[in-house]
Short mmCIF file of C-alpha atoms and ligand atoms in Angstrom, two decimals:
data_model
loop_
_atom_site.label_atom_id
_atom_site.label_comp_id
_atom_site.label_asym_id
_atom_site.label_seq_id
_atom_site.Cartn_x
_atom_site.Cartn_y
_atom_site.Cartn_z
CA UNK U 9 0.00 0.00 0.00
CA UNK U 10 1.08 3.67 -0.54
CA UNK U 11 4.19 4.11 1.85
CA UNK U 12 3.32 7.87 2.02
CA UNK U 13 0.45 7.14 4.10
CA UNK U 14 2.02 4.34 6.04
CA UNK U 15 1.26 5.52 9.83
CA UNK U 16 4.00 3.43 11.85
CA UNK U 17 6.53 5.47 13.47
CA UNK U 18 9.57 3.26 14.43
CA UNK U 19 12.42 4.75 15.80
CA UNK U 20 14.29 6.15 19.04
CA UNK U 21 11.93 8.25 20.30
CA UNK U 22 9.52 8.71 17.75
CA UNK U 23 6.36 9.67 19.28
CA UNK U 24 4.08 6.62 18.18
CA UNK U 25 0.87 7.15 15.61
CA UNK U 26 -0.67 5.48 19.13
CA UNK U 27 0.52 5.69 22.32
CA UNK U 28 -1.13 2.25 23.65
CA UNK U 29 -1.49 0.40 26.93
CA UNK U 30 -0.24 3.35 28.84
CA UNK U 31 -3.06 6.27 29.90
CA UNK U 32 -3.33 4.78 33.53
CA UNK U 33 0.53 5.46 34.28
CA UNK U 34 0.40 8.92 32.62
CA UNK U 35 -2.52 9.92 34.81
CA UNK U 36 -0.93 8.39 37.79
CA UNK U 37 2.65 10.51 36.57
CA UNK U 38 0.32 13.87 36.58
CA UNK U 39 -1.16 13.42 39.51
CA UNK U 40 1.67 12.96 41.84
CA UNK U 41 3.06 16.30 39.40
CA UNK U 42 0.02 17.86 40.59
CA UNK U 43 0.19 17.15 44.23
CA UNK U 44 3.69 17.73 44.40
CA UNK U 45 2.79 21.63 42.66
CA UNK U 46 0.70 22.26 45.19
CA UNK U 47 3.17 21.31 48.50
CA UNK U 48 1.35 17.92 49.02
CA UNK U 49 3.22 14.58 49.49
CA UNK U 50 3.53 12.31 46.10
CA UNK U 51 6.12 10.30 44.62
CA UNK U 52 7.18 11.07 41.30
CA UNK U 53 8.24 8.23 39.09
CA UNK U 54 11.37 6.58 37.61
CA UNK U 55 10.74 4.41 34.33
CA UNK U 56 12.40 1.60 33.96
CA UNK U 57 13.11 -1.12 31.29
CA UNK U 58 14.51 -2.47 28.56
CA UNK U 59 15.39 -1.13 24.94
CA UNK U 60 12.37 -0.23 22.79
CA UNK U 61 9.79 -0.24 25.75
CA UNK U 62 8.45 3.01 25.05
CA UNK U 63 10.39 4.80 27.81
CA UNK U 64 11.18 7.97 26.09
CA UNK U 65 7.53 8.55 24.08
CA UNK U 66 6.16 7.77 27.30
CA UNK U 67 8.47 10.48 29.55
CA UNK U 68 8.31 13.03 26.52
CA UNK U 69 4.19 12.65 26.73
CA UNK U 70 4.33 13.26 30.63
CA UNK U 71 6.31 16.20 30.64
CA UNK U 72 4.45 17.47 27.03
CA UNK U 73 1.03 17.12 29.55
CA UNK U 74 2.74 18.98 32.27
CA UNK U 75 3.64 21.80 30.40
CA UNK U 76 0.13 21.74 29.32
CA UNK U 77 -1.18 22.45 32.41
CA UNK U 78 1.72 25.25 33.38
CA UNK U 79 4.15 22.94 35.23
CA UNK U 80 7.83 24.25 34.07
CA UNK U 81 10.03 21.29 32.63
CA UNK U 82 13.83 21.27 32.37
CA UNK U 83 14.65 18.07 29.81
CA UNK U 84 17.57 16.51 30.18
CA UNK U 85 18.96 13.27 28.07
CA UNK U 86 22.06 12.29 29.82
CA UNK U 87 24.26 11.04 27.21
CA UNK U 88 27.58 8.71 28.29
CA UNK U 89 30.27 10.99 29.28
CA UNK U 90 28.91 14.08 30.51
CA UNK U 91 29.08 15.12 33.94
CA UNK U 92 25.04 16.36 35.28
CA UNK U 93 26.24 19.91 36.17
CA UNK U 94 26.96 20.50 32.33
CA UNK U 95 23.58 18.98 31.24
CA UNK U 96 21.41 20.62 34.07
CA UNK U 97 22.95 23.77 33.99
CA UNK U 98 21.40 25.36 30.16
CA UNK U 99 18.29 23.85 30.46
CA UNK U 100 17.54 24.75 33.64
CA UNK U 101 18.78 28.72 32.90
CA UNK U 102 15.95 28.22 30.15
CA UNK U 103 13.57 27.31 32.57
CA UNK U 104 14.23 30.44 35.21
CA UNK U 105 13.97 32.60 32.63
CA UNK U 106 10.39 31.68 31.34
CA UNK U 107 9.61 31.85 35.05
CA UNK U 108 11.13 35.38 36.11
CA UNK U 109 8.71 36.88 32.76
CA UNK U 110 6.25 36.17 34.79
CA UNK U 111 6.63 40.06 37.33
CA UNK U 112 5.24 38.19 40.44
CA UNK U 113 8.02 35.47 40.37
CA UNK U 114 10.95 37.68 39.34
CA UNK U 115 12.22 38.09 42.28
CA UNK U 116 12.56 34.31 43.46
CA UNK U 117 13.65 33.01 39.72
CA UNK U 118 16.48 35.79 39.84
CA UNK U 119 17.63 34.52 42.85
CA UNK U 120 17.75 31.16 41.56
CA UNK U 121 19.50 32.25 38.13
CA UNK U 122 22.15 33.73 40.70
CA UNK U 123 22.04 30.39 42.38
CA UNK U 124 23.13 28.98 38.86
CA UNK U 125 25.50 31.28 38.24
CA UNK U 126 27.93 30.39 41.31
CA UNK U 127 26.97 26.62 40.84
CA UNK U 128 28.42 26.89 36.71
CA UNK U 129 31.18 29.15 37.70
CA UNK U 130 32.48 27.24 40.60
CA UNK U 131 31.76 23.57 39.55
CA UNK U 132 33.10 24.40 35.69
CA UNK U 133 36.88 23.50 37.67
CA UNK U 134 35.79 20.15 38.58
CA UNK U 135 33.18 18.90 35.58
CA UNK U 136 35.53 20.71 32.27
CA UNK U 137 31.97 20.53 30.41
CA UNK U 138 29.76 23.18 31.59
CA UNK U 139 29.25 25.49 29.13
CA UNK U 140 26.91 27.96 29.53
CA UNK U 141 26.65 32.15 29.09
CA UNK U 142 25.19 33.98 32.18
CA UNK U 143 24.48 37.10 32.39
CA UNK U 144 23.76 37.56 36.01
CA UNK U 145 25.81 37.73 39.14
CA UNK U 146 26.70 34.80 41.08
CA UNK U 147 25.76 35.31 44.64
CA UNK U 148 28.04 34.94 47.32
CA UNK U 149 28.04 32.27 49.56
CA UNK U 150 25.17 30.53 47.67
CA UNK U 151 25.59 27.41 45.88
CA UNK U 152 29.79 28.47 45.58
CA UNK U 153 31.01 25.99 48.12
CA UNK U 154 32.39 23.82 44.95
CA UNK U 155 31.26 20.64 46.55
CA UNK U 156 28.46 19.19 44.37
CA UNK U 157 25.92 17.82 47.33
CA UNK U 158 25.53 21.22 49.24
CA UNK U 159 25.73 23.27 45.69
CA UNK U 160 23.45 21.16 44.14
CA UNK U 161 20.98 21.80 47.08
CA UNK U 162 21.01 24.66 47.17
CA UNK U 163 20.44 25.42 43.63
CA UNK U 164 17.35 23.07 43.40
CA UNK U 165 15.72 25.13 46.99
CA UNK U 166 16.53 28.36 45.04
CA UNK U 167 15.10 26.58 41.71
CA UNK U 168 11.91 25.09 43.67
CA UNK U 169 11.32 28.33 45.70
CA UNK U 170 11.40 30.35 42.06
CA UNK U 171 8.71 27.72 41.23
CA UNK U 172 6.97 28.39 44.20
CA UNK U 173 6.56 31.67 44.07
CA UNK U 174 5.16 31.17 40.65
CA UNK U 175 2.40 29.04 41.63
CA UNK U 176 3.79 26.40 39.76
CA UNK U 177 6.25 23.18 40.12
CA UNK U 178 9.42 22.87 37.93
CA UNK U 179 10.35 19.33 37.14
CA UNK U 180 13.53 17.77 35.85
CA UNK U 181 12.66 15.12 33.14
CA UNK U 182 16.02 13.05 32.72
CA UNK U 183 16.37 10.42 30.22
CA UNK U 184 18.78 7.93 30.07
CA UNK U 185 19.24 8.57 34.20
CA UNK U 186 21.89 4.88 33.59
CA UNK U 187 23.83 6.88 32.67
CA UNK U 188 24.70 9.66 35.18
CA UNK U 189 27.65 8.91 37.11
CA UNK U 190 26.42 7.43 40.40
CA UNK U 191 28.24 10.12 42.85
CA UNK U 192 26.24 12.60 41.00
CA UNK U 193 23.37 10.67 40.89
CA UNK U 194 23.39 10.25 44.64
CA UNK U 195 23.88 14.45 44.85
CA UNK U 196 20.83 14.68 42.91
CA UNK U 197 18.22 12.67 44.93
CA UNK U 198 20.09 14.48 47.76
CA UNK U 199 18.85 17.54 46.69
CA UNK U 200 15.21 16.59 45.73
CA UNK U 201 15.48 15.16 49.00
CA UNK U 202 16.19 18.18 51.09
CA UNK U 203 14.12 20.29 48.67
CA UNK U 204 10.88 17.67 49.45
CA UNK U 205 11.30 17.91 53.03
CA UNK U 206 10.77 21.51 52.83
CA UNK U 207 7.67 20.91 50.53
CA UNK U 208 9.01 23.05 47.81
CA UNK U 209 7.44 21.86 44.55
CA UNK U 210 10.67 20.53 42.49
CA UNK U 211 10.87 16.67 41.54
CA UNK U 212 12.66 14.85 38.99
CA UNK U 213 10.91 12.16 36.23
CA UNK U 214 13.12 9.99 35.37
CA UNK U 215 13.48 7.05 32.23
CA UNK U 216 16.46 4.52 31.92
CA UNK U 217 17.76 1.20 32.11
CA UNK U 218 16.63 -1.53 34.34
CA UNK U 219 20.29 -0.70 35.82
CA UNK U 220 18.75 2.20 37.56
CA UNK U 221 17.70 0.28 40.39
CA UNK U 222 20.41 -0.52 41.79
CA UNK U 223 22.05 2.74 41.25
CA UNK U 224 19.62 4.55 42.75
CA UNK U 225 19.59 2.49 45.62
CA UNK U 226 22.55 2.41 45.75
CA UNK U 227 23.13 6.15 45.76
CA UNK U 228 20.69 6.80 48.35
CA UNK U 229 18.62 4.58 50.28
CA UNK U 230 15.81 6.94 50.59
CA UNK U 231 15.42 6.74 46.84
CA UNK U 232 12.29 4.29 47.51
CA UNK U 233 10.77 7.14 49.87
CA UNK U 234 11.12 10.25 46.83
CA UNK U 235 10.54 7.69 44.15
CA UNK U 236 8.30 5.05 42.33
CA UNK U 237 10.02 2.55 40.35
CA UNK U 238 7.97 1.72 37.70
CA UNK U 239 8.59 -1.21 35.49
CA UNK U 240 7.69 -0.25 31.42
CA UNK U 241 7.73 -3.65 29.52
CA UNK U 242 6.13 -5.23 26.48
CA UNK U 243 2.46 -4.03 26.43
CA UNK U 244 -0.30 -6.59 26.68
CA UNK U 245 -1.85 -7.93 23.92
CA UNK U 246 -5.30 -6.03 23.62
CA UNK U 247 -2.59 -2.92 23.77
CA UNK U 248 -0.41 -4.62 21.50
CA UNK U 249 -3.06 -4.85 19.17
CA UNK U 250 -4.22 -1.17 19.26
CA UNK U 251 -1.08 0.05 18.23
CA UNK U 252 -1.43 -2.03 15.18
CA UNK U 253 -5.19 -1.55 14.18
CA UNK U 254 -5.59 1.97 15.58
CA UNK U 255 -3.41 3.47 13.01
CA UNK U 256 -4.80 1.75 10.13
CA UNK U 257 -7.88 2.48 10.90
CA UNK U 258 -7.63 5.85 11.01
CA UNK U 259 -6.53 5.64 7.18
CA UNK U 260 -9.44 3.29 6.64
CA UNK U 261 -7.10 -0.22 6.67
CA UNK U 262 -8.09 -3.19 8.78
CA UNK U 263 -6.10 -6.43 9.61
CA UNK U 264 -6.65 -10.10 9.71
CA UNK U 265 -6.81 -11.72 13.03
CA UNK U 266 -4.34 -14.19 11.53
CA UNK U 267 -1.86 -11.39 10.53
CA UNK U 268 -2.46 -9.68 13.96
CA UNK U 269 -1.70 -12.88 16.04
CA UNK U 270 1.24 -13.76 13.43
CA UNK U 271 2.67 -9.93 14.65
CA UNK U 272 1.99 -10.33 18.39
CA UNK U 273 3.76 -13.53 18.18
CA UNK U 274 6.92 -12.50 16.64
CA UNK U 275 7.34 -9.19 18.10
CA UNK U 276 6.75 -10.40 21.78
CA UNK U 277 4.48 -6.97 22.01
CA UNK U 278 7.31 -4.85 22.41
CA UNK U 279 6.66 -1.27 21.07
CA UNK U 280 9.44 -0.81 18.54
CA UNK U 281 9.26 -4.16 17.11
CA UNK U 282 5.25 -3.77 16.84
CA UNK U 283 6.34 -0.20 14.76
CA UNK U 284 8.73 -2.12 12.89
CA UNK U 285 6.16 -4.81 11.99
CA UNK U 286 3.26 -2.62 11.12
CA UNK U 287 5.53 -0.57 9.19
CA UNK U 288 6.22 -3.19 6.58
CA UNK U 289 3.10 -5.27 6.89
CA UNK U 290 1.70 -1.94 5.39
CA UNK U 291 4.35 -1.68 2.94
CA UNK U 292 4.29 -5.35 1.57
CA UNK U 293 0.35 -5.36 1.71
CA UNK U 294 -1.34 -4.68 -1.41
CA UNK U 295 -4.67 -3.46 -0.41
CA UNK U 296 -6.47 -4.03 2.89
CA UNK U 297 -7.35 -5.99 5.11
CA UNK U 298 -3.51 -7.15 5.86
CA UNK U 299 -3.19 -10.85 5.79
CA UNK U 300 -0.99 -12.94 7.56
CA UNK U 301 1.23 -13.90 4.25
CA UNK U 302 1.52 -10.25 4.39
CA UNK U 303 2.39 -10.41 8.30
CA UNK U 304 5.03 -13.26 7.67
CA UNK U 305 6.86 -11.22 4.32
CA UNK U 306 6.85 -8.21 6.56
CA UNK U 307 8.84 -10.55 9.51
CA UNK U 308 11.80 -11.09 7.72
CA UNK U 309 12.17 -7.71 6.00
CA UNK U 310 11.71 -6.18 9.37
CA UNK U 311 14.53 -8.67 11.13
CA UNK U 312 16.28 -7.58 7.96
CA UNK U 313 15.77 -4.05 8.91
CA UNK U 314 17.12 -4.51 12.59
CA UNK U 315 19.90 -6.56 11.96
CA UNK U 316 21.08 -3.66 9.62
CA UNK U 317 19.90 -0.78 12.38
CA UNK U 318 18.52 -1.16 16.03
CA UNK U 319 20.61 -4.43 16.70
CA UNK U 320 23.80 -3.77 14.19
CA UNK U 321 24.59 -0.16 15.78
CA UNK U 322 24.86 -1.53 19.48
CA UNK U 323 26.88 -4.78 18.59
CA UNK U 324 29.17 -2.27 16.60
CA UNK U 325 29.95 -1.03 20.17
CA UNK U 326 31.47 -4.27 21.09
CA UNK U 327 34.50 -5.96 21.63
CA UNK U 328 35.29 -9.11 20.10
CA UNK U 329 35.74 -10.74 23.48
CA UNK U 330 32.40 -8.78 24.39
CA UNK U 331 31.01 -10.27 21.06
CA UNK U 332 31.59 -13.42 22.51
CA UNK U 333 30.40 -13.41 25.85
CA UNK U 334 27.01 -12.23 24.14
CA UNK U 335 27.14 -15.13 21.67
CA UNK U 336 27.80 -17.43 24.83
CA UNK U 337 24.53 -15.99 26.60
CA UNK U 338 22.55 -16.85 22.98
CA UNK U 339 23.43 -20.04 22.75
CA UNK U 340 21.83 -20.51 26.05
CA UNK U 341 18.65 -18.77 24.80
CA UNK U 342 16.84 -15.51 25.07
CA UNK U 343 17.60 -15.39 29.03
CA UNK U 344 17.98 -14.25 32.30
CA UNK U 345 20.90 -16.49 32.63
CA UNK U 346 22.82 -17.54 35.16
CA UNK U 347 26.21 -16.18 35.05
CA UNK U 348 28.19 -19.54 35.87
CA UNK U 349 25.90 -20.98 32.87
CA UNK U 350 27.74 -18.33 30.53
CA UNK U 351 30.65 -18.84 31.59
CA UNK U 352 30.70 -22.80 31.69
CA UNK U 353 29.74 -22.31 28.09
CA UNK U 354 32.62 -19.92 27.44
CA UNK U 355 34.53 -23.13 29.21
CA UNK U 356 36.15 -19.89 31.85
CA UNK U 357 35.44 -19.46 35.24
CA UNK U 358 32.68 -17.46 36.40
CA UNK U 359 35.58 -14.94 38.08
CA UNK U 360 37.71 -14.68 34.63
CA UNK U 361 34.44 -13.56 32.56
CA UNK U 362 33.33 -10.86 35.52
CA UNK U 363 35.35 -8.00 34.24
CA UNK U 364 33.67 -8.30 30.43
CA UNK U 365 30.27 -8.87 31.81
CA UNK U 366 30.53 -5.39 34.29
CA UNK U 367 32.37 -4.04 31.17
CA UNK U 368 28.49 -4.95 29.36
CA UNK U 369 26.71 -3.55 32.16
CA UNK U 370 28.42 -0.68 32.01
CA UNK U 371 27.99 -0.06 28.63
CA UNK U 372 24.22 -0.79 28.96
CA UNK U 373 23.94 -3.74 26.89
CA UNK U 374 23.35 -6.22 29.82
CA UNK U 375 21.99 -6.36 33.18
CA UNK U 376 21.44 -8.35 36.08
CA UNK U 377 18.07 -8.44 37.02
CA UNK U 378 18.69 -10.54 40.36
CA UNK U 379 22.02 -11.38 41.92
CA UNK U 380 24.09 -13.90 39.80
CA UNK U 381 21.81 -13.56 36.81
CA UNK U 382 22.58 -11.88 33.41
CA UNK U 383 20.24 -10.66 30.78
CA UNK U 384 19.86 -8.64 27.53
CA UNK U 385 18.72 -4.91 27.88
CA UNK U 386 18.03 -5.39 24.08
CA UNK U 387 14.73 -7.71 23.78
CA UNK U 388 14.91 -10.82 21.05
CA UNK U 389 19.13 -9.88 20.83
CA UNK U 390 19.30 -13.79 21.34
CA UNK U 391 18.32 -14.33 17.91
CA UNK U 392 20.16 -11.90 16.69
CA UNK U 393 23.79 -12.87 18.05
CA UNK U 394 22.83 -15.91 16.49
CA UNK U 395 22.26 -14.16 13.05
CA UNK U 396 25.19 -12.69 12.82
CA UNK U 397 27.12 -15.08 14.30
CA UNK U 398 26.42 -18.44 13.18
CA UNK U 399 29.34 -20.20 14.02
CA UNK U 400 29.22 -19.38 17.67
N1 LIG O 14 2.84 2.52 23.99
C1 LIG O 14 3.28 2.40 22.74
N2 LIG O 14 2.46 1.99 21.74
C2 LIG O 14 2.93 1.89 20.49
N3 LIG O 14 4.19 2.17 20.11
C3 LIG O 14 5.04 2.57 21.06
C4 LIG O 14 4.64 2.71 22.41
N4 LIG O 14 5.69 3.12 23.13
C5 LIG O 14 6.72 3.24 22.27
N5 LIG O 14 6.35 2.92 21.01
C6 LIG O 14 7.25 2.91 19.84
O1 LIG O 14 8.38 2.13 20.20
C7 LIG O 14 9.59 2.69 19.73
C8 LIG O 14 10.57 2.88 20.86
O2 LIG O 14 10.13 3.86 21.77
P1 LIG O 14 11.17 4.62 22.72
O3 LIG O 14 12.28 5.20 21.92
O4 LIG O 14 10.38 5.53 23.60
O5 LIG O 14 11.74 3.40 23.59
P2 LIG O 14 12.79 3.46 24.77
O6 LIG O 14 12.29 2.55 25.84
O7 LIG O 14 13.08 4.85 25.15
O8 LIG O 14 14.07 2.78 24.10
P3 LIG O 14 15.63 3.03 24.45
O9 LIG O 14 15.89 2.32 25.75
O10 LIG O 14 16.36 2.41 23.29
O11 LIG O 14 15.85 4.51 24.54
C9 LIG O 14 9.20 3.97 18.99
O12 LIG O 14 9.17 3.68 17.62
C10 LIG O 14 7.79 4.28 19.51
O13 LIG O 14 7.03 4.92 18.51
MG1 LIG O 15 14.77 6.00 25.09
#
């Protein structure tokens, strides 16, 4: 059928033609926002999970409906190798100056851009990254200490109390949180910490790995008391099948059970795959409804697809003794696995293989979802690493 009207949207962060299985999370993620903007108790929420889940559609659509309803938003996608002072530091300038147009709230939001100003000038010798152009004063003797706890604090009670004064909350959406170095990770929920205690309305939503867990445990205990952990995973399959039909519908095409069920099947109901299959059921199909021959054409151009994209770009990031480990874990099937299983396959002992495997975590390709287990971040990799490499 005409690819110009093909609906599917796959992709890193491409906002989906249908956002499905999720409205009862994004109303539970604005109503903590909307507790937490008026002083009352709520826990924001971290989303975790796996590649492809959905995380990022799903965090850009809760701070999009924030900002909706007058809730300022700092967004922040933590890439490897940048230190959070340098990320936080332009965005959140952006955000204290939309709130000091507003005459009520200058005086609080110029505080805070002061409060910025030390934190960039004095942290810029430890983290070589900030860049950012102030044109304000720093204050003295707030947020200038140079140690990134007490700064950050103090920034984020400055930042919150801007908010405040505004009638508003200002919320740090953070993608990728993995990612953040786990000393400043700790500082961070420090400072929401402090700044919650004295019911200032400032919070973070957060998106990232399944790795998150444990780093934000392990940064600060109270973590659990500031934060829910949410798991995102494969949707359902009622959901699973809205984000196919929905789309088509709307430009008048319907699918075949069979070639719905053939879909669910292969994609496990994971959100990209489910884009990547509806994308090229609709391109192989010849008129509608969509039929499963059409379903099972469109499953190997789409693995074709993947192995050449999504898949190929993060085993490019490999080692060859990373590439093997990996291959081991396949072998052994789509997973969790336990790690003395991949390494009795490797024929090493379990301590020998440790460093590659933390080397995998670190990189974000693996995780360990309970102690002494090992599993893809990257859902149906198995089949892939066998793809690629058939030998083993
Ligand atoms: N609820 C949903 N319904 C239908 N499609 C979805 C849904 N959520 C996400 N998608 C689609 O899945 C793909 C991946 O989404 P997204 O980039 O948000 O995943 P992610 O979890 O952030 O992945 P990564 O960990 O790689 O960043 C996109 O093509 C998006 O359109
Ligand atoms: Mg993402």
């Amino acid at each position: 059928m005409d690819p110009r009207r093909n609906p599917y949207s796959p992709g890193a962060g491409s906002p989906p033609p249908e956002l499905a299985g999720r409205d009862e999370l994004i109303e539970r993620a604005a109503i903590a926002l909307d507790r937490i903007r008026t002083g009352r108790a709520a826990r924001s929420l971290i989303l975790y999970g796996l590649r492809g889940v959905g995380k990022t559609v799903l965090l850009n659509r809760i701070a999009q409906d924030a900002e909706a309803r007058g809730i300022a938003t700092v967004r922040i996608e933590a890439p490897e190798q940048r230190s959070l002072p340098a990320l936080l530091a332009p965005p959140l300038r952006t955000a204290l100056i939309k709130l000091s147009r507003i005459e009520a709230a200058k005086s609080g939001a110029h505080r805070a851009m002061r409060a910025l100003a030390s934190f960039a000038s004095v942290l810029k010798v430890k983290y070589h990254d900030i860049e950012i152009g102030l044109d304000v004063k720093p204050e003295k003797g707030l947020a200038d200490s140079g140690d990134l706890d007490t700064d950050l604090s103090q920034l984020l009670a400055a930042a919150g109390e801007a908010a405040r004064e505004r009638r508003t909350a200002l919320v740090l959406f953070i993608d990728e949180l993995q990612y953040v170095p786990e000393e400043q990770l700790a500082a961070l929920i420090m400072a929401l910490h402090s700044a919650n205690q004295a019911q200032l309305p400032i919070t973070m939503v957060a998106a990232g790995l399944p790795q998150v867990l444990g780093q934000a445990g392990r940064a600060k205990s109270y973590a659990e008391r500031l934060f829910e952990f949410v798991s995102i995973d494969q949707l359902d399959r009622n959901a699973a099948k809205s984000a196919l039909s929905v789309p088509a519908r709307k430009e008048h095409v319907a699918f075949e059970d069979s070639a719905i069920k053939t879909i669910l099947d292969q994609t496990n109901c994971y959100p990209y795959f489910l884009q990547e299959w509806g994308k090229h059921s609709w391109n192989v199909a010849k008129a509608s409804p969509i039929t499963a021959t059409d379903a099972k054409r469109a499953t190997s151009e789409a693995l074709d697809e993947l192995d050449t994209s999504f898949f190929r770009v993060r085993f490019d990031r490999l080692t060859p003794t990373e590439k093997r480990y990996m291959r081991a874990m396949a072998a052994l099937g789509p997973g969790p696995h336990r790690s003395g299983d991949i390494a009795d396959q490797l024929g090493k002992k379990v301590t020998s293989v440790a460093p590659i495997r933390n080397g995998l975590i670190a990189k974000g390709m693996l995780y360990s979802p309970a102690h002494g287990d090992t599993a893809f971040t990257v859902p149906l990799f198995d089949g892939f690493m066998k793809r690629i490499m058939p030998e083993g």
